[in-house]
mmCIF file of C-alpha atoms and ligand atoms in Angstrom:
data_model
loop_
_atom_site.group_PDB
_atom_site.id
_atom_site.type_symbol
_atom_site.label_atom_id
_atom_site.label_comp_id
_atom_site.label_asym_id
_atom_site.label_seq_id
_atom_site.Cartn_x
_atom_site.Cartn_y
_atom_site.Cartn_z
ATOM 1 C CA UNK A 1228 75.037 172.762 97.964
ATOM 2 C CA UNK A 1229 75.611 176.429 98.783
ATOM 3 C CA UNK A 1230 79.042 177.716 97.699
ATOM 4 C CA UNK A 1231 80.509 178.867 100.943
ATOM 5 C CA UNK A 1232 79.161 177.369 104.115
ATOM 6 C CA UNK A 1233 77.564 173.960 103.690
ATOM 7 C CA UNK A 1234 75.420 172.956 106.641
ATOM 8 C CA UNK A 1235 75.836 169.299 107.533
ATOM 9 C CA UNK A 1236 73.505 167.222 109.653
ATOM 10 C CA UNK A 1237 75.250 164.235 111.270
ATOM 11 C CA UNK A 1238 73.442 161.149 112.578
ATOM 12 C CA UNK A 1239 75.157 158.523 114.748
ATOM 13 C CA UNK A 1240 73.363 155.259 115.573
ATOM 14 C CA UNK A 1241 76.022 152.531 115.469
ATOM 15 C CA UNK A 1242 75.592 151.202 119.000
ATOM 16 C CA UNK A 1243 73.763 152.372 122.121
ATOM 17 C CA UNK A 1244 73.810 156.142 121.678
ATOM 18 C CA UNK A 1245 71.645 158.152 119.301
ATOM 19 C CA UNK A 1246 73.502 161.327 118.379
ATOM 20 C CA UNK A 1247 72.503 164.133 116.036
ATOM 21 C CA UNK A 1248 74.448 167.322 115.314
ATOM 22 C CA UNK A 1249 74.742 170.267 112.960
ATOM 23 C CA UNK A 1250 78.119 171.455 111.688
ATOM 24 C CA UNK A 1251 78.817 174.387 109.405
ATOM 25 C CA UNK A 1252 81.756 173.686 107.120
ATOM 26 C CA UNK A 1253 82.856 177.300 106.913
ATOM 27 C CA UNK A 1254 85.034 177.230 109.983
ATOM 28 C CA UNK A 1255 88.545 178.450 109.966
ATOM 29 C CA UNK A 1256 90.704 176.492 110.475
ATOM 30 C CA UNK A 1257 88.067 173.785 111.032
ATOM 31 C CA UNK A 1258 84.293 173.400 110.621
ATOM 32 C CA UNK A 1259 82.143 174.733 113.441
ATOM 33 C CA UNK A 1260 79.734 172.767 115.616
ATOM 34 C CA UNK A 1261 76.415 174.627 115.816
ATOM 35 C CA UNK A 1262 74.414 172.227 117.973
ATOM 36 C CA UNK A 1263 74.310 168.613 119.055
ATOM 37 C CA UNK A 1264 72.001 166.313 120.984
ATOM 38 C CA UNK A 1265 72.509 162.871 122.397
ATOM 39 C CA UNK A 1266 70.323 160.179 123.853
ATOM 40 C CA UNK A 1267 72.107 157.383 125.692
ATOM 41 C CA UNK A 1268 70.392 154.001 125.934
ATOM 42 C CA UNK A 1269 72.660 152.859 128.750
ATOM 43 C CA UNK A 1270 69.882 152.648 131.340
ATOM 44 C CA UNK A 1271 67.789 150.432 129.065
ATOM 45 C CA UNK A 1272 70.633 147.979 128.414
ATOM 46 C CA UNK A 1273 71.855 147.951 132.018
ATOM 47 C CA UNK A 1274 69.226 145.375 132.997
ATOM 48 C CA UNK A 1275 70.813 142.935 130.514
ATOM 49 C CA UNK A 1276 74.454 143.619 131.406
ATOM 50 C CA UNK A 1277 75.251 144.698 127.845
ATOM 51 C CA UNK A 1278 73.824 146.069 124.606
ATOM 52 C CA UNK A 1279 70.817 144.158 123.204
ATOM 53 C CA UNK A 1280 71.009 144.905 119.446
ATOM 54 C CA UNK A 1281 67.283 144.638 118.684
ATOM 55 C CA UNK A 1282 66.369 146.962 121.570
ATOM 56 C CA UNK A 1283 69.069 149.373 120.455
ATOM 57 C CA UNK A 1284 67.610 149.586 116.918
ATOM 58 C CA UNK A 1285 64.082 150.151 118.168
ATOM 59 C CA UNK A 1286 65.207 152.913 120.488
ATOM 60 C CA UNK A 1287 67.210 154.678 117.766
ATOM 61 C CA UNK A 1288 63.984 154.788 115.730
ATOM 62 C CA UNK A 1289 62.195 156.456 118.647
ATOM 63 C CA UNK A 1290 64.901 159.054 119.280
ATOM 64 C CA UNK A 1291 66.392 160.130 115.997
ATOM 65 C CA UNK A 1292 63.709 162.488 114.681
ATOM 66 C CA UNK A 1293 63.018 164.280 117.999
ATOM 67 C CA UNK A 1294 66.782 164.797 118.384
ATOM 68 C CA UNK A 1295 66.941 166.157 114.838
ATOM 69 C CA UNK A 1296 64.173 168.652 115.605
ATOM 70 C CA UNK A 1297 66.047 169.644 118.767
ATOM 71 C CA UNK A 1298 69.356 170.391 117.015
ATOM 72 C CA UNK A 1299 67.600 172.345 114.252
ATOM 73 C CA UNK A 1300 65.828 174.492 116.859
ATOM 74 C CA UNK A 1301 68.947 175.024 118.939
ATOM 75 C CA UNK A 1302 70.886 176.182 115.881
ATOM 76 C CA UNK A 1303 67.998 178.351 114.668
ATOM 77 C CA UNK A 1304 67.909 176.513 111.333
ATOM 78 C CA UNK A 1305 65.205 174.765 109.362
ATOM 79 C CA UNK A 1306 65.458 171.413 107.580
ATOM 80 C CA UNK A 1307 65.614 173.227 104.229
ATOM 81 C CA UNK A 1308 68.872 174.882 105.306
ATOM 82 C CA UNK A 1309 70.642 171.500 105.396
ATOM 83 C CA UNK A 1310 73.080 170.931 102.525
ATOM 84 C CA UNK A 1311 74.250 167.397 103.305
ATOM 85 C CA UNK A 1312 72.909 164.641 105.545
ATOM 86 C CA UNK A 1313 75.709 162.491 106.993
ATOM 87 C CA UNK A 1314 75.247 159.220 108.843
ATOM 88 C CA UNK A 1315 77.385 156.477 110.343
ATOM 89 C CA UNK A 1316 77.741 153.778 107.719
ATOM 90 C CA UNK A 1317 79.765 151.415 109.914
ATOM 91 C CA UNK A 1318 81.280 149.663 111.733
ATOM 92 C CA UNK A 1319 78.643 148.821 114.328
ATOM 93 C CA UNK A 1320 75.431 146.877 114.912
ATOM 94 C CA UNK A 1321 73.745 146.239 111.545
ATOM 95 C CA UNK A 1322 70.174 146.998 112.671
ATOM 96 C CA UNK A 1323 71.228 150.093 114.579
ATOM 97 C CA UNK A 1324 73.238 151.396 111.614
ATOM 98 C CA UNK A 1325 70.264 150.814 109.309
ATOM 99 C CA UNK A 1326 68.128 153.181 111.381
ATOM 100 C CA UNK A 1327 70.557 156.094 110.938
ATOM 101 C CA UNK A 1328 71.169 155.245 107.285
ATOM 102 C CA UNK A 1329 67.447 154.899 106.553
ATOM 103 C CA UNK A 1330 66.537 158.177 108.231
ATOM 104 C CA UNK A 1331 69.445 160.009 106.557
ATOM 105 C CA UNK A 1332 68.477 158.743 103.100
ATOM 106 C CA UNK A 1333 64.785 159.489 103.666
ATOM 107 C CA UNK A 1334 65.595 163.019 104.849
ATOM 108 C CA UNK A 1335 67.978 163.555 101.950
ATOM 109 C CA UNK A 1336 65.454 162.290 99.408
ATOM 110 C CA UNK A 1337 62.633 164.372 100.891
ATOM 111 C CA UNK A 1338 64.746 167.544 100.985
ATOM 112 C CA UNK A 1339 66.461 166.860 97.651
ATOM 113 C CA UNK A 1340 69.849 166.982 99.386
ATOM 114 C CA UNK A 1341 72.746 164.524 99.040
ATOM 115 C CA UNK A 1342 73.812 162.102 101.761
ATOM 116 C CA UNK A 1343 77.185 160.854 102.877
ATOM 117 C CA UNK A 1344 78.034 157.675 104.846
ATOM 118 C CA UNK A 1345 80.797 158.171 107.412
ATOM 119 C CA UNK A 1346 83.199 155.705 109.012
ATOM 120 C CA UNK A 1347 82.523 155.682 112.765
ATOM 121 C CA UNK A 1348 86.208 155.427 113.658
ATOM 122 C CA UNK A 1349 87.086 158.322 111.386
ATOM 123 C CA UNK A 1350 84.495 160.251 113.380
ATOM 124 C CA UNK A 1351 86.289 159.419 116.627
ATOM 125 C CA UNK A 1352 89.668 160.130 115.077
ATOM 126 C CA UNK A 1353 88.660 163.612 113.906
ATOM 127 C CA UNK A 1354 86.608 164.460 117.035
ATOM 128 C CA UNK A 1355 89.523 166.378 118.655
ATOM 129 C CA UNK A 1356 89.057 168.930 115.835
ATOM 130 C CA UNK A 1357 85.850 169.904 117.656
ATOM 131 C CA UNK A 1358 87.838 170.987 120.699
ATOM 132 C CA UNK A 1359 88.956 174.499 121.564
ATOM 133 C CA UNK A 1360 92.557 173.467 120.813
ATOM 134 C CA UNK A 1361 92.314 171.487 117.553
ATOM 135 C CA UNK A 1362 95.365 169.540 116.366
ATOM 136 C CA UNK A 1363 97.236 170.030 113.112
ATOM 137 C CA UNK A 1364 98.255 167.252 110.727
ATOM 138 C CA UNK A 1365 100.340 165.120 110.814
ATOM 139 C CA UNK A 1366 100.050 163.242 114.101
ATOM 140 C CA UNK A 1367 100.080 159.864 115.764
ATOM 141 C CA UNK A 1368 96.607 158.800 116.881
ATOM 142 C CA UNK A 1369 95.705 156.476 119.705
ATOM 143 C CA UNK A 1370 92.172 155.294 119.020
ATOM 144 C CA UNK A 1371 90.753 153.582 122.091
ATOM 145 C CA UNK A 1372 87.079 152.695 121.981
ATOM 146 C CA UNK A 1373 84.860 149.857 123.132
ATOM 147 C CA UNK A 1374 85.538 147.839 119.997
ATOM 148 C CA UNK A 1375 88.891 149.096 118.715
ATOM 149 C CA UNK A 1376 92.402 149.831 119.919
ATOM 150 C CA UNK A 1377 94.707 151.154 117.231
ATOM 151 C CA UNK A 1378 97.774 153.310 116.842
ATOM 152 C CA UNK A 1379 97.787 155.229 113.607
ATOM 153 C CA UNK A 1380 99.911 157.574 111.604
ATOM 154 C CA UNK A 1381 97.604 160.325 110.351
ATOM 155 C CA UNK A 1382 98.907 162.571 107.572
ATOM 156 C CA UNK A 1383 95.631 164.234 106.665
ATOM 157 C CA UNK A 1384 91.921 163.596 106.261
ATOM 158 C CA UNK A 1385 91.575 160.079 104.857
ATOM 159 C CA UNK A 1386 95.307 159.404 105.061
ATOM 160 C CA UNK A 1387 95.599 156.825 107.794
ATOM 161 C CA UNK A 1388 98.228 154.146 108.274
ATOM 162 C CA UNK A 1389 97.674 151.602 111.015
ATOM 163 C CA UNK A 1390 100.881 151.136 112.988
ATOM 164 C CA UNK A 1391 99.539 148.623 115.485
ATOM 165 C CA UNK A 1392 96.276 147.288 116.856
ATOM 166 C CA UNK A 1393 94.842 144.832 119.308
ATOM 167 C CA UNK A 1394 95.053 141.183 118.415
ATOM 168 C CA UNK A 1395 92.099 140.327 120.690
ATOM 169 C CA UNK A 1396 90.084 142.549 123.085
ATOM 170 C CA UNK A 1397 89.986 146.322 122.783
ATOM 171 C CA UNK A 1398 91.069 148.544 125.702
ATOM 172 C CA UNK A 1399 87.433 149.531 126.335
ATOM 173 C CA UNK A 1400 86.472 145.879 126.359
ATOM 174 C CA UNK A 1401 89.214 145.172 128.899
ATOM 175 C CA UNK A 1402 87.731 147.896 131.135
ATOM 176 C CA UNK A 1403 84.174 146.648 130.575
ATOM 177 C CA UNK A 1404 84.852 142.931 131.043
ATOM 178 C CA UNK A 1405 87.023 143.465 134.145
ATOM 179 C CA UNK A 1406 84.364 145.753 135.594
ATOM 180 C CA UNK A 1407 81.649 143.191 134.896
ATOM 181 C CA UNK A 1408 83.416 140.420 136.740
ATOM 182 C CA UNK A 1409 83.953 142.795 139.666
ATOM 183 C CA UNK A 1410 80.205 143.344 139.689
ATOM 184 C CA UNK A 1411 80.411 146.977 138.557
ATOM 185 C CA UNK A 1412 77.691 146.703 135.892
ATOM 186 C CA UNK A 1413 77.560 148.013 132.340
ATOM 187 C CA UNK A 1414 79.265 149.913 130.827
ATOM 188 C CA UNK A 1415 82.062 149.219 133.239
ATOM 189 C CA UNK A 1416 84.778 151.583 132.023
ATOM 190 C CA UNK A 1417 83.592 154.752 133.747
ATOM 191 C CA UNK A 1418 82.535 152.816 136.896
ATOM 192 C CA UNK A 1419 85.869 151.025 137.143
ATOM 193 C CA UNK A 1420 87.818 154.234 136.718
ATOM 194 C CA UNK A 1421 85.707 155.986 139.381
ATOM 195 C CA UNK A 1422 86.343 153.167 141.855
ATOM 196 C CA UNK A 1423 90.036 153.130 140.934
ATOM 197 C CA UNK A 1424 90.359 156.700 142.276
ATOM 198 C CA UNK A 1425 90.068 155.237 145.795
ATOM 199 C CA UNK A 1426 92.450 152.337 145.222
ATOM 200 C CA UNK A 1427 96.153 151.566 145.018
ATOM 201 C CA UNK A 1428 97.280 150.810 141.456
ATOM 202 C CA UNK A 1429 100.281 148.837 142.684
ATOM 203 C CA UNK A 1430 98.284 146.585 145.032
ATOM 204 C CA UNK A 1431 98.016 143.662 142.593
ATOM 205 C CA UNK A 1432 100.599 142.525 140.089
ATOM 206 C CA UNK A 1433 98.748 142.175 136.798
ATOM 207 C CA UNK A 1434 100.262 141.390 133.385
ATOM 208 C CA UNK A 1435 101.170 144.102 130.860
ATOM 209 C CA UNK A 1436 100.425 142.114 127.702
ATOM 210 C CA UNK A 1437 102.777 142.617 124.712
ATOM 211 C CA UNK A 1438 104.532 145.486 126.513
ATOM 212 C CA UNK A 1439 107.910 144.293 125.264
ATOM 213 C CA UNK A 1440 106.756 142.719 122.014
ATOM 214 C CA UNK A 1441 108.885 145.084 119.947
ATOM 215 C CA UNK A 1442 105.892 146.075 117.811
ATOM 216 C CA UNK A 1443 102.884 148.351 118.335
ATOM 217 C CA UNK A 1444 100.227 145.657 118.734
ATOM 218 C CA UNK A 1445 98.117 145.207 121.855
ATOM 219 C CA UNK A 1446 96.513 142.231 123.589
ATOM 220 C CA UNK A 1447 94.105 142.577 126.509
ATOM 221 C CA UNK A 1448 92.379 139.182 126.703
ATOM 222 C CA UNK A 1449 94.984 137.764 129.109
ATOM 223 C CA UNK A 1450 94.611 140.723 131.434
ATOM 224 C CA UNK A 1451 90.899 140.058 131.851
ATOM 225 C CA UNK A 1452 91.701 136.411 132.753
ATOM 226 C CA UNK A 1453 94.288 137.584 135.287
ATOM 227 C CA UNK A 1454 91.722 139.923 136.865
ATOM 228 C CA UNK A 1455 89.247 137.030 137.065
ATOM 229 C CA UNK A 1456 91.843 134.762 138.702
ATOM 230 C CA UNK A 1457 92.694 137.505 141.204
ATOM 231 C CA UNK A 1458 89.018 138.109 142.003
ATOM 232 C CA UNK A 1459 88.438 134.378 142.558
ATOM 233 C CA UNK A 1460 91.518 134.143 144.769
ATOM 234 C CA UNK A 1461 90.234 137.023 146.902
ATOM 235 C CA UNK A 1462 86.840 135.352 147.363
ATOM 236 C CA UNK A 1463 84.917 137.057 150.175
ATOM 237 C CA UNK A 1464 87.765 139.557 150.566
ATOM 238 C CA UNK A 1465 87.056 140.956 147.074
ATOM 239 C CA UNK A 1466 84.502 143.463 148.329
ATOM 240 C CA UNK A 1467 87.030 145.136 150.623
ATOM 241 C CA UNK A 1468 89.814 145.062 147.999
ATOM 242 C CA UNK A 1469 87.744 146.022 144.958
ATOM 243 C CA UNK A 1470 89.085 149.553 144.680
ATOM 244 C CA UNK A 1471 92.672 148.221 144.718
ATOM 245 C CA UNK A 1472 91.860 145.642 142.053
ATOM 246 C CA UNK A 1473 90.132 148.307 139.930
ATOM 247 C CA UNK A 1474 93.123 150.644 140.294
ATOM 248 C CA UNK A 1475 95.572 147.837 139.445
ATOM 249 C CA UNK A 1476 93.552 146.869 136.352
ATOM 250 C CA UNK A 1477 93.407 150.468 135.195
ATOM 251 C CA UNK A 1478 97.149 150.899 135.836
ATOM 252 C CA UNK A 1479 97.927 147.841 133.685
ATOM 253 C CA UNK A 1480 95.771 148.995 130.748
ATOM 254 C CA UNK A 1481 97.008 152.581 130.933
ATOM 255 C CA UNK A 1482 100.682 151.616 131.187
ATOM 256 C CA UNK A 1483 100.467 149.563 127.995
ATOM 257 C CA UNK A 1484 98.561 152.302 126.138
ATOM 258 C CA UNK A 1485 101.045 154.994 127.212
ATOM 259 C CA UNK A 1486 104.220 152.996 126.474
ATOM 260 C CA UNK A 1487 102.994 151.886 123.040
ATOM 261 C CA UNK A 1488 101.934 155.455 122.185
ATOM 262 C CA UNK A 1489 105.401 156.724 123.102
ATOM 263 C CA UNK A 1490 106.953 153.957 120.983
ATOM 264 C CA UNK A 1491 104.755 155.017 118.031
ATOM 265 C CA UNK A 1492 105.920 158.616 118.471
ATOM 266 C CA UNK A 1493 109.557 157.427 118.509
ATOM 267 C CA UNK A 1494 109.027 155.248 115.448
ATOM 268 C CA UNK A 1495 107.445 158.019 113.382
ATOM 269 C CA UNK A 1496 109.502 160.892 114.812
ATOM 270 C CA UNK A 1497 106.278 162.844 115.317
ATOM 271 C CA UNK A 1498 105.743 165.409 118.063
ATOM 272 C CA UNK A 1499 101.963 165.361 118.186
ATOM 273 C CA UNK A 1500 99.611 162.779 119.664
ATOM 274 C CA UNK A 1501 95.837 162.688 119.298
ATOM 275 C CA UNK A 1502 93.781 160.481 121.596
ATOM 276 C CA UNK A 1503 90.240 159.537 120.586
ATOM 277 C CA UNK A 1504 87.463 157.115 121.528
ATOM 278 C CA UNK A 1505 85.601 156.388 124.763
ATOM 279 C CA UNK A 1506 88.646 155.307 126.799
ATOM 280 C CA UNK A 1507 90.172 158.696 125.959
ATOM 281 C CA UNK A 1508 87.894 160.036 128.701
ATOM 282 C CA UNK A 1509 89.878 158.100 131.312
ATOM 283 C CA UNK A 1510 91.500 160.497 133.761
ATOM 284 C CA UNK A 1511 94.446 158.286 134.666
ATOM 285 C CA UNK A 1512 95.252 157.775 130.967
ATOM 286 C CA UNK A 1513 95.161 161.543 130.377
ATOM 287 C CA UNK A 1514 97.373 162.270 133.395
ATOM 288 C CA UNK A 1515 99.970 159.668 132.410
ATOM 289 C CA UNK A 1516 100.035 160.715 128.752
ATOM 290 C CA UNK A 1517 100.247 164.397 129.658
ATOM 291 C CA UNK A 1518 103.165 163.773 132.014
ATOM 292 C CA UNK A 1519 105.127 161.549 129.626
ATOM 293 C CA UNK A 1520 104.468 163.715 126.572
ATOM 294 C CA UNK A 1521 105.458 166.906 128.412
ATOM 295 C CA UNK A 1522 108.842 165.312 129.135
ATOM 296 C CA UNK A 1523 109.309 164.668 125.421
ATOM 297 C CA UNK A 1524 107.899 167.992 124.250
ATOM 298 C CA UNK A 1525 105.072 166.183 122.502
ATOM 299 C CA UNK A 1526 101.688 167.953 122.242
ATOM 300 C CA UNK A 1527 98.675 165.848 123.162
ATOM 301 C CA UNK A 1528 95.144 166.570 121.975
ATOM 302 C CA UNK A 1529 91.923 165.021 123.243
ATOM 303 C CA UNK A 1530 88.277 165.421 122.299
ATOM 304 C CA UNK A 1531 86.183 167.431 124.762
ATOM 305 C CA UNK A 1532 85.237 164.994 127.545
ATOM 306 C CA UNK A 1533 81.583 164.828 126.494
ATOM 307 C CA UNK A 1534 82.588 164.061 122.888
ATOM 308 C CA UNK A 1535 84.889 161.110 123.710
ATOM 309 C CA UNK A 1536 82.109 158.548 123.531
ATOM 310 C CA UNK A 1537 79.741 158.158 120.581
ATOM 311 C CA UNK A 1538 77.987 161.301 119.360
ATOM 312 C CA UNK A 1539 76.585 162.911 116.218
ATOM 313 C CA UNK A 1540 79.006 165.841 116.270
ATOM 314 C CA UNK A 1541 81.956 163.657 115.287
ATOM 315 C CA UNK A 1542 79.984 162.219 112.359
ATOM 316 C CA UNK A 1543 78.969 165.663 111.068
ATOM 317 C CA UNK A 1544 82.548 166.859 111.604
ATOM 318 C CA UNK A 1545 84.133 163.931 109.742
ATOM 319 C CA UNK A 1546 81.702 164.486 106.851
ATOM 320 C CA UNK A 1547 82.504 168.215 106.781
ATOM 321 C CA UNK A 1548 86.252 167.571 106.812
ATOM 322 C CA UNK A 1549 86.011 164.919 104.069
ATOM 323 C CA UNK A 1550 83.979 167.264 101.883
ATOM 324 C CA UNK A 1551 86.285 170.200 102.618
ATOM 325 C CA UNK A 1552 89.353 168.092 101.774
ATOM 326 C CA UNK A 1553 87.734 166.911 98.524
ATOM 327 C CA UNK A 1554 88.040 163.301 99.703
ATOM 328 C CA UNK A 1555 84.451 162.342 98.987
ATOM 329 C CA UNK A 1556 81.300 163.666 97.398
ATOM 330 C CA UNK A 1557 77.862 163.347 98.915
ATOM 331 C CA UNK A 1558 75.505 161.184 96.849
ATOM 332 C CA UNK A 1559 71.911 161.497 95.655
ATOM 333 C CA UNK A 1560 71.576 157.779 94.970
ATOM 334 C CA UNK A 1561 69.847 157.142 98.328
ATOM 335 C CA UNK A 1562 70.729 153.466 98.086
ATOM 336 C CA UNK A 1563 72.192 153.027 101.528
ATOM 337 C CA UNK A 1564 74.314 150.089 102.411
ATOM 338 C CA UNK A 1565 75.706 149.787 105.921
ATOM 339 C CA UNK A 1566 78.984 148.119 106.801
ATOM 340 C CA UNK A 1567 78.877 146.437 110.233
ATOM 341 C CA UNK A 1568 82.505 145.368 109.719
ATOM 342 C CA UNK A 1569 84.655 147.968 108.059
ATOM 343 C CA UNK A 1570 88.385 148.406 108.754
ATOM 344 C CA UNK A 1571 89.510 152.027 108.817
ATOM 345 C CA UNK A 1572 92.353 151.441 106.369
ATOM 346 C CA UNK A 1573 89.731 150.483 103.770
ATOM 347 C CA UNK A 1574 88.892 154.196 103.400
ATOM 348 C CA UNK A 1575 92.474 155.442 103.567
ATOM 349 C CA UNK A 1576 94.329 156.842 100.631
ATOM 350 C CA UNK A 1577 97.999 155.969 100.672
ATOM 351 C CA UNK A 1578 99.883 158.086 103.178
HETATM 352 O O1 KG4 B 1764 84.063 155.118 121.624
HETATM 353 P P1 KG4 B 1764 82.988 154.516 122.428
HETATM 354 O O2 KG4 B 1764 81.892 155.391 122.916
HETATM 355 O O3 KG4 B 1764 82.268 153.362 121.672
HETATM 356 C C1 KG4 B 1764 82.791 152.580 120.680
HETATM 357 O O4 KG4 B 1764 82.876 153.073 119.524
HETATM 358 O O5 KG4 B 1764 83.158 151.443 121.020
HETATM 359 O O6 KG4 B 1764 83.716 153.815 123.638
HETATM 360 C C2 KG4 B 1764 83.030 153.163 124.647
HETATM 361 C C3 KG4 B 1764 84.059 152.539 125.564
HETATM 362 C C4 KG4 B 1764 83.437 151.587 126.569
HETATM 363 O O7 KG4 B 1764 84.200 150.406 126.578
HETATM 364 C C5 KG4 B 1764 83.558 152.358 127.873
HETATM 365 O O8 KG4 B 1764 83.655 151.533 129.006
HETATM 366 C C6 KG4 B 1764 84.841 153.127 127.655
HETATM 367 O O9 KG4 B 1764 84.751 153.541 126.317
HETATM 368 N N1 KG4 B 1764 84.964 154.273 128.556
HETATM 369 C C7 KG4 B 1764 85.899 154.380 129.514
HETATM 370 C C8 KG4 B 1764 85.682 155.613 130.181
HETATM 371 N N2 KG4 B 1764 84.602 156.223 129.586
HETATM 372 C C9 KG4 B 1764 84.189 155.390 128.591
HETATM 373 N N3 KG4 B 1764 86.905 153.548 129.870
HETATM 374 C C10 KG4 B 1764 87.695 153.935 130.869
HETATM 375 N N4 KG4 B 1764 87.538 155.078 131.560
HETATM 376 C C11 KG4 B 1764 86.563 155.945 131.244
HETATM 377 N N5 KG4 B 1764 86.424 157.088 131.932
HETATM 378 ZN ZN1 ZN B 1765 82.484 154.747 119.097
#
């Protein structure tokens, strides 16, 4: 690896987005994103109402090398300039992860460069460092993706303490499942939030699960059932009231996320909140958090909108930050092993 400015290629393939990016770890205060490219498989999976794992893997295989060529060209670099190849090691779909891991190890072996497996959620968590206004440690993090909903105390790279998490569905799942039963297709989160813009969030009384539980855990499975019951009760009227039901569902999810985030800030005494993961793109969530945090003089940081959902930039960035912090070394073993299930605290050093 060159002494000063290691160039890191990041490959993300854990679910239905192939992402590749190049980051230079010489940035001050944080590494710099040179280029990134993304191919979303959403259209392909739409016909099935959800992600079909085997199709996802096959499509990652088709996309990953052309995307790699694209990011190299856009950054004006050649493959030989790469110092480290990073890939998403987990959690995610096993076959999809194997594509990224296999390509990363093959590239590393061919170029004689080391590889590094990255935790997908650490990628999301550190993605706000790619924004124009990067946060500083320590902070409370609200990680809200399609598969995870967690509140964390973050004291540095690799120093994560989970303060609370969902005991059933994730917030993204609550958006997706509610949207599906309203006939809004896949993935439902963005569609539901678009429709909600035209609706009244107070129109239907929906539960706020675990709002007063006294801890920082979440539960969204009951909300989805309540939305289903409401939709069935509306029957033929649903079509005309869909925007109100979407807005009410969104209001319920967002209220719980905001109140629990504020409780986590109170509990830790911290004045900085970082929001990451796909649901972090939700406009209503951002507005509510901004308003509440402004009142409490808490700074809120988000990833750039286009980097909220899965992408290669966050994987390259997490690798760069881990290397820069001396948390991990890249390996020349090229014996990749993916981890479809992998809790984030498994990679945390004690806070
Ligand atoms: O982080 P992500 O790309 O994938 C996982 O790692 O799971 O998150 C995807 C999730 C999906 O559930 C999607 O519906 C949700 O993020 N999402 C949104 C919005 N954009 C994406 N949910 C609500 N409002 C949005 N604008
Ligand atoms: Zn993700």
